[in-house]
Every structure is written in structure tokens, then in C-alpha cells.
Amino acid sequence: MPVRFPKKPRIEEKPDFKAGLEYWASIPASNNGVLGGFGDGTLPRVDALTSRMFLLSLLPRLSTVPSSIRPLAAATTPPTHRTRALDVGAGIGRVTGSVLIHLLDTVEILEPAPHFLQEAVKASPGWKGLKEEDGGELEEGVVGKAVRFWEGGLSGFDPKEPGETAKETGRRGVWKGVVGEDGLKLDYDVIWCQWCLGHLSTVDLIAFFNKAKLALDASEPDSLIVVKENLCPDQPKDGVQGSTVFDDDDSSLTRSDLAWKYAFNEAGLKLIREEVQLGFPEELFPVKMYALR
């Protein structure tokens, strides 16, 4: 979630998953809860619109209408496959419901907090193109949306084989003929990581990036990992590994720009684009989006 500037920065400490999960168990499963009290203002809409624009500027093939980024000829060309996204640390499904399901056909949601995941399942019938019933059939020639829910944490999670490291808790939408429904290894056009990676130590973060990189769809060279996270200031004394600020409340790390780029480099990821989020309240940490592959 967005975080206010701390009064007293701390040296790096290692996040504790159990402590973090206990914290989030006490937070209401609502927009206002997962956004730290900023869910009733303009932040959710500004966040969603900026994320969609960022993603479409990098993957214009996801555009649903002819536009300056997707010419008419491309818009009338039938897609070669159903597009898929992974939304990690998804909370109540806010990003999936406001961004990903609008642009991609299938979304896999990963979230460790059971009450957040239950709220995502409950809210999902209202998401664009989804049917309320589980496991609806995809009729020939019909493009339908599909979402699957996984309960589990990020440490040790394998995006390519989610069933090995997380528990499936439900499905919504059309699944007949969807790649991956029968246990096949999954590939993604987009892996979206927002306000959750602070719960990983640097070692675990790099390990996750290594696995995520291998889970991108090799048939689509523009497939991306998107990281959208808070930034703390870089301190020269912290060197090339960058700086971090530890949050005692939820046992998470806020990383500096250099700390994120250190992790990207260690995982062998190429930074395609970076962009600062505009329009958020001034008392919050800056938020930046990174596109990687």
C-alpha cells in the first residue's frame, strides 16, 4: 500500500512473513484498508488509470480499441492466443479488477491473506467480462474473461507452476480451452507486482525475479514484469546495493531506486522503462513503475 514518510528511517532488517501476515489479518478487506486509508479519495482511480496507460504504452497489442498506439489494421487482426497476467500480492483484487482484467483475457491472482482473497472472489463477478459461476465454458469463437485465485506467499512461489507452491481456491469466468487449466506450465504476457515486494528480503526478491523472468511468454518478445512500489531516498553511505527503510508495523522494507535496480540487475532483468507515479498525496513516499524483461 502507499506509505507516508517515516519520522525516523531505520537500517535494513529482514521482513518476517508471519509477522506481516498477522498485520494484514487485522486490516479490513476493503479499498480503504489495503490502501492505508487512501481508498476513498482520488488515489485508486489515478493509480488505475496511470497503470493502464503505462501498460498499454509498452504492450499496444493489449489495446481493446483502435487508437494511436494500436492502428485499425492491428485491431482487426484476430489474436493468436489468449493473453494471461499474474497479479502477485493482489490483496482484494483491486489491480486485477481495475486494470488487468480490462486488458487481458486471463488473470492468475496470488494472495496470502485469506480474508483478502475471499473478498476478491466475492467482488469478481462485478469485474469486466466475468461470469459469476465457476468454470464456465468457452464456446467456439467467443472470447471470455477468466480469473483463478491462489492462496500463498511470494517467498518460494513459482509463477510458472503455481500449483506447486500455492493452493487454488476458486475460479471465475470461462475456462474451457484456456491454456493451463489442465495443469500445464503457465506463461504470462504480464506479471504485475504492486505494493507487495517489500515483504521479501533482498535474497528472496532476487529469487522471485529469476523465476518470474522464466515465466514470461517466450512467444511474445514484449511480455513484461511490472514492479510498482514505494521509494525511500538513496543514502550515499549504503553504496551500490541502495537504501531501505524497515516498517515495524507490517514487517516490510521500502527500497530506494538504487536498491530496486540492484535487485533487477542481480536477477539478470533488463529495465525497459521507468516512470514516477504522479497525482498521489504529497505526504506519501514517491511511487515508481518499472517495466522489465
Coordinates of C-alpha atoms in Angstrom, one line a residue:
M1 CA 0.0 0.0 0.0
P2 CA 1.1 3.7 -0.3
V3 CA 3.2 4.7 2.7
R4 CA 3.7 8.1 4.4
F5 CA 7.3 9.3 5.0
P6 CA 8.6 7.9 8.3
K7 CA 9.9 10.2 11.0
K8 CA 13.0 8.0 11.8
P9 CA 14.5 5.9 8.9
R10 CA 15.8 2.5 10.1
I11 CA 18.6 0.4 8.8
E12 CA 17.7 -2.7 6.7
E13 CA 16.1 -5.5 8.6
K14 CA 14.8 -8.8 7.2
P15 CA 11.0 -9.0 6.7
D16 CA 9.2 -11.6 8.7
F17 CA 6.4 -13.3 6.6
K18 CA 4.4 -14.5 9.7
A19 CA 4.5 -11.1 11.3
G20 CA 3.5 -9.4 8.1
L21 CA 0.6 -11.8 7.6
E22 CA -0.6 -11.2 11.2
Y23 CA -0.6 -7.4 10.5
W24 CA -2.6 -7.8 7.3
A25 CA -5.1 -10.1 9.1
S26 CA -6.1 -7.1 11.2
I27 CA -6.7 -4.9 8.2
P28 CA -10.3 -4.6 6.7
A29 CA -10.7 -6.3 3.3
S30 CA -11.6 -3.0 1.6
N31 CA -10.1 -0.5 -0.7
N32 CA -9.6 1.8 2.2
G33 CA -8.0 -1.0 4.2
V34 CA -5.5 -2.2 1.6
L35 CA -4.6 1.4 0.6
G36 CA -3.9 2.6 4.2
G37 CA -6.8 5.0 4.5
F38 CA -6.5 6.4 0.9
G39 CA -9.1 4.2 -0.7
D40 CA -12.0 6.7 -0.6
G41 CA -10.2 9.6 -2.4
T42 CA -8.8 10.0 -5.9
L43 CA -5.8 7.7 -5.4
P44 CA -7.5 4.4 -6.6
R45 CA -8.6 5.9 -9.9
V46 CA -5.4 7.9 -10.5
D47 CA -3.4 4.7 -9.7
A48 CA -5.5 2.5 -12.1
L49 CA -5.5 4.9 -15.0
T50 CA -1.8 5.5 -14.8
S51 CA -1.1 1.8 -14.6
R52 CA -3.3 1.1 -17.7
M53 CA -1.6 3.8 -19.7
F54 CA 1.8 2.6 -18.7
L55 CA 1.0 -1.0 -19.7
L56 CA -0.7 0.0 -23.0
S57 CA 2.3 2.2 -24.0
L58 CA 4.5 -0.9 -23.7
L59 CA 2.1 -3.6 -25.0
P60 CA -0.1 -1.8 -27.5
R61 CA -1.4 -5.2 -28.7
L62 CA -3.5 -5.3 -25.5
S63 CA -5.5 -2.3 -26.5
T64 CA -9.2 -3.2 -27.0
V65 CA -9.9 -0.4 -29.4
P66 CA -8.2 1.2 -32.4
S67 CA -6.1 4.1 -31.2
S68 CA -2.8 6.0 -31.8
I69 CA -1.0 3.1 -30.1
R70 CA -2.9 0.3 -31.9
P71 CA -3.8 1.1 -35.6
L72 CA -7.0 -0.1 -37.1
A73 CA -5.3 -3.0 -39.0
A74 CA -3.9 -4.4 -35.9
A75 CA -7.2 -4.1 -34.0
T76 CA -9.0 -6.2 -36.7
T77 CA -6.3 -8.9 -36.7
P78 CA -7.6 -12.0 -34.7
P79 CA -5.4 -12.7 -31.6
T80 CA -3.2 -15.7 -31.8
H81 CA -3.7 -16.7 -28.2
R82 CA -5.4 -15.8 -25.0
T83 CA -3.4 -13.3 -23.1
R84 CA -2.6 -14.0 -19.4
A85 CA -1.4 -11.9 -16.4
L86 CA -0.2 -12.8 -12.9
D87 CA -1.2 -10.4 -10.1
V88 CA 1.0 -11.2 -7.1
G89 CA 0.2 -9.9 -3.6
A90 CA -3.1 -9.0 -5.1
G91 CA -5.0 -8.2 -1.9
I92 CA -8.7 -7.9 -2.6
G93 CA -8.0 -8.0 -6.4
R94 CA -8.0 -4.2 -6.8
V95 CA -5.4 -4.1 -9.6
T96 CA -7.0 -7.1 -11.4
G97 CA -10.5 -5.6 -11.3
S98 CA -9.4 -2.0 -12.3
V99 CA -6.5 -2.7 -14.7
L100 CA -5.6 -6.2 -15.7
I101 CA -9.0 -7.8 -16.5
H102 CA -9.8 -4.9 -18.8
L103 CA -6.7 -5.6 -21.0
L104 CA -6.0 -9.3 -20.7
D105 CA -8.1 -12.5 -21.1
T106 CA -7.0 -14.5 -18.1
V107 CA -5.6 -13.4 -14.7
E108 CA -4.0 -15.5 -12.0
I109 CA -4.3 -13.9 -8.6
L110 CA -1.9 -14.7 -5.7
E111 CA -2.6 -13.5 -2.2
P112 CA -1.5 -14.9 1.2
A113 CA -4.2 -13.3 3.4
P114 CA -7.4 -15.5 3.3
H115 CA -9.8 -12.7 4.1
F116 CA -8.4 -10.6 1.3
L117 CA -8.7 -13.5 -1.1
Q118 CA -12.2 -14.2 -0.1
E119 CA -13.2 -10.6 -0.8
A120 CA -11.5 -10.8 -4.2
V121 CA -13.6 -13.9 -5.0
K122 CA -16.7 -12.1 -3.8
A123 CA -16.1 -9.0 -5.8
S124 CA -15.0 -10.8 -9.0
P125 CA -18.5 -11.2 -10.6
G126 CA -18.5 -7.4 -11.0
W127 CA -15.2 -7.3 -12.9
K128 CA -15.3 -6.7 -16.6
G129 CA -16.4 -9.7 -18.7
L130 CA -16.5 -12.3 -15.8
K131 CA -19.5 -14.6 -15.1
E132 CA -20.4 -15.3 -11.5
E133 CA -20.4 -19.1 -11.8
D134 CA -17.1 -21.1 -11.6
G135 CA -15.7 -22.9 -14.6
G136 CA -18.0 -21.6 -17.3
E137 CA -17.3 -23.0 -20.8
L138 CA -15.7 -21.0 -23.6
E139 CA -17.8 -21.5 -26.7
E140 CA -16.2 -21.7 -30.1
G141 CA -15.4 -18.2 -31.4
V142 CA -16.3 -16.5 -28.1
V143 CA -13.7 -14.6 -26.2
G144 CA -14.3 -14.6 -22.5
K145 CA -12.5 -13.5 -19.4
A146 CA -11.2 -15.9 -16.7
V147 CA -9.7 -15.4 -13.2
R148 CA -8.2 -18.0 -10.9
F149 CA -7.4 -17.5 -7.3
W150 CA -4.3 -18.8 -5.4
E151 CA -3.6 -18.6 -1.7
G152 CA 0.1 -18.4 -0.9
G153 CA 3.1 -16.1 -0.2
L154 CA 5.7 -14.9 -2.6
S155 CA 8.7 -16.5 -1.0
G156 CA 9.4 -19.7 -2.9
F157 CA 6.5 -19.1 -5.2
D158 CA 7.0 -20.3 -8.8
P159 CA 4.8 -18.3 -11.3
K160 CA 5.3 -21.0 -14.0
E161 CA 3.9 -23.7 -11.7
P162 CA 1.6 -22.1 -9.1
G163 CA 0.0 -25.3 -8.1
E164 CA 3.3 -26.5 -6.7
T165 CA 3.7 -23.6 -4.2
A166 CA 0.2 -22.2 -3.7
K167 CA -3.4 -23.5 -3.1
E168 CA -6.1 -22.9 -5.7
T169 CA -9.2 -21.5 -4.0
G170 CA -11.5 -20.8 -6.9
R171 CA -12.2 -19.8 -10.5
R172 CA -14.4 -17.3 -12.3
G173 CA -15.3 -16.9 -15.9
V174 CA -14.7 -19.1 -18.9
W175 CA -12.1 -21.9 -18.6
K176 CA -12.8 -24.5 -21.3
G177 CA -9.8 -24.4 -23.7
V178 CA -7.8 -22.0 -21.6
V179 CA -4.1 -22.9 -21.5
G180 CA -3.1 -24.0 -18.1
E181 CA -6.4 -25.3 -16.9
D182 CA -5.2 -28.9 -17.1
G183 CA -2.0 -28.5 -15.1
L184 CA 0.2 -27.3 -17.9
K185 CA 3.0 -24.9 -17.1
L186 CA 1.9 -21.3 -17.4
D187 CA 3.4 -18.4 -19.4
Y188 CA 2.4 -14.8 -18.9
D189 CA 2.2 -11.6 -21.0
V190 CA 2.3 -9.5 -17.8
I191 CA 3.5 -10.3 -14.3
W192 CA 2.2 -7.4 -12.1
C193 CA 3.9 -6.7 -8.7
Q194 CA 2.5 -3.8 -6.7
W195 CA 2.9 -2.9 -3.1
C196 CA 3.9 -6.4 -2.0
L197 CA 7.6 -7.0 -2.8
G198 CA 8.6 -5.2 0.4
H199 CA 7.7 -8.4 2.2
L200 CA 10.6 -10.2 0.6
S201 CA 14.2 -10.0 1.7
T202 CA 16.7 -9.0 -1.0
V203 CA 17.7 -12.6 -1.5
D204 CA 14.1 -13.8 -1.8
L205 CA 13.3 -10.9 -4.1
I206 CA 16.1 -11.8 -6.5
A207 CA 15.0 -15.4 -6.4
F208 CA 11.4 -14.4 -7.2
F209 CA 12.6 -12.2 -10.1
N210 CA 14.6 -15.1 -11.5
K211 CA 11.5 -17.4 -11.5
A212 CA 9.3 -14.6 -12.9
K213 CA 11.6 -14.0 -15.8
L214 CA 11.4 -17.6 -16.8
A215 CA 7.6 -17.5 -16.7
L216 CA 7.2 -14.7 -19.3
D217 CA 5.7 -15.9 -22.6
A218 CA 8.7 -16.6 -24.8
S219 CA 6.4 -16.4 -27.9
E220 CA 5.7 -12.7 -27.2
P221 CA 9.0 -10.7 -27.0
D222 CA 7.2 -7.7 -25.5
S223 CA 6.0 -9.7 -22.4
L224 CA 6.8 -7.8 -19.2
I225 CA 7.3 -7.8 -15.4
V226 CA 5.9 -4.6 -13.9
V227 CA 7.0 -3.5 -10.5
K228 CA 5.1 -0.6 -8.9
E229 CA 6.4 0.2 -5.5
N230 CA 7.2 2.9 -2.9
L231 CA 10.6 4.5 -2.9
C232 CA 12.7 5.8 0.0
P233 CA 15.6 8.1 -0.5
D234 CA 19.0 6.8 -1.5
Q235 CA 21.7 7.3 1.1
P236 CA 25.3 7.5 -0.3
K237 CA 26.6 5.5 2.7
D238 CA 24.6 2.5 1.6
G239 CA 26.6 2.0 -1.6
V240 CA 25.6 0.2 -4.8
Q241 CA 23.0 -2.0 -3.1
G242 CA 20.9 1.1 -2.3
S243 CA 19.0 2.0 0.8
T244 CA 16.0 0.5 2.7
V245 CA 13.6 1.6 5.4
F246 CA 12.0 -1.0 7.6
D247 CA 8.4 -0.8 8.7
D248 CA 7.8 -2.3 12.2
D249 CA 4.1 -2.4 11.7
D250 CA 3.8 -4.8 8.8
S251 CA 7.4 -6.1 8.8
S252 CA 8.2 -4.8 5.3
L253 CA 11.0 -3.0 3.5
T254 CA 10.7 0.2 1.4
R255 CA 13.5 0.3 -1.1
S256 CA 15.3 3.1 -2.8
D257 CA 15.6 3.4 -6.6
L258 CA 19.1 2.1 -6.4
A259 CA 18.1 -0.8 -4.3
W260 CA 15.4 -1.9 -6.8
K261 CA 17.8 -1.6 -9.7
Y262 CA 20.4 -3.6 -7.8
A263 CA 17.9 -6.4 -7.4
F264 CA 16.9 -6.2 -11.1
N265 CA 20.5 -6.4 -12.2
E266 CA 21.2 -9.3 -9.9
A267 CA 18.3 -11.2 -11.4
G268 CA 19.5 -10.5 -14.9
L269 CA 16.5 -8.4 -15.8
K270 CA 16.6 -5.6 -18.4
L271 CA 15.0 -2.3 -17.4
I272 CA 12.8 -1.3 -20.3
R273 CA 11.1 1.8 -18.8
E274 CA 10.7 3.6 -15.5
E275 CA 8.1 6.2 -14.6
V276 CA 7.2 8.1 -11.5
Q277 CA 3.6 8.0 -10.5
L278 CA 2.0 11.4 -10.5
G279 CA -1.1 12.7 -8.7
F280 CA -0.7 11.0 -5.3
P281 CA -0.9 12.9 -2.0
E282 CA 2.4 14.7 -1.1
E283 CA 2.8 13.1 2.3
L284 CA 3.3 9.6 0.7
F285 CA 6.5 8.0 -0.3
P286 CA 7.1 8.5 -4.1
V287 CA 5.9 5.6 -6.2
K288 CA 7.6 4.4 -9.3
M289 CA 6.8 1.9 -12.0
Y290 CA 9.5 -0.3 -13.6
A291 CA 9.0 -2.4 -16.7
L292 CA 11.4 -5.3 -17.0
R293 CA 12.1 -8.5 -19.0

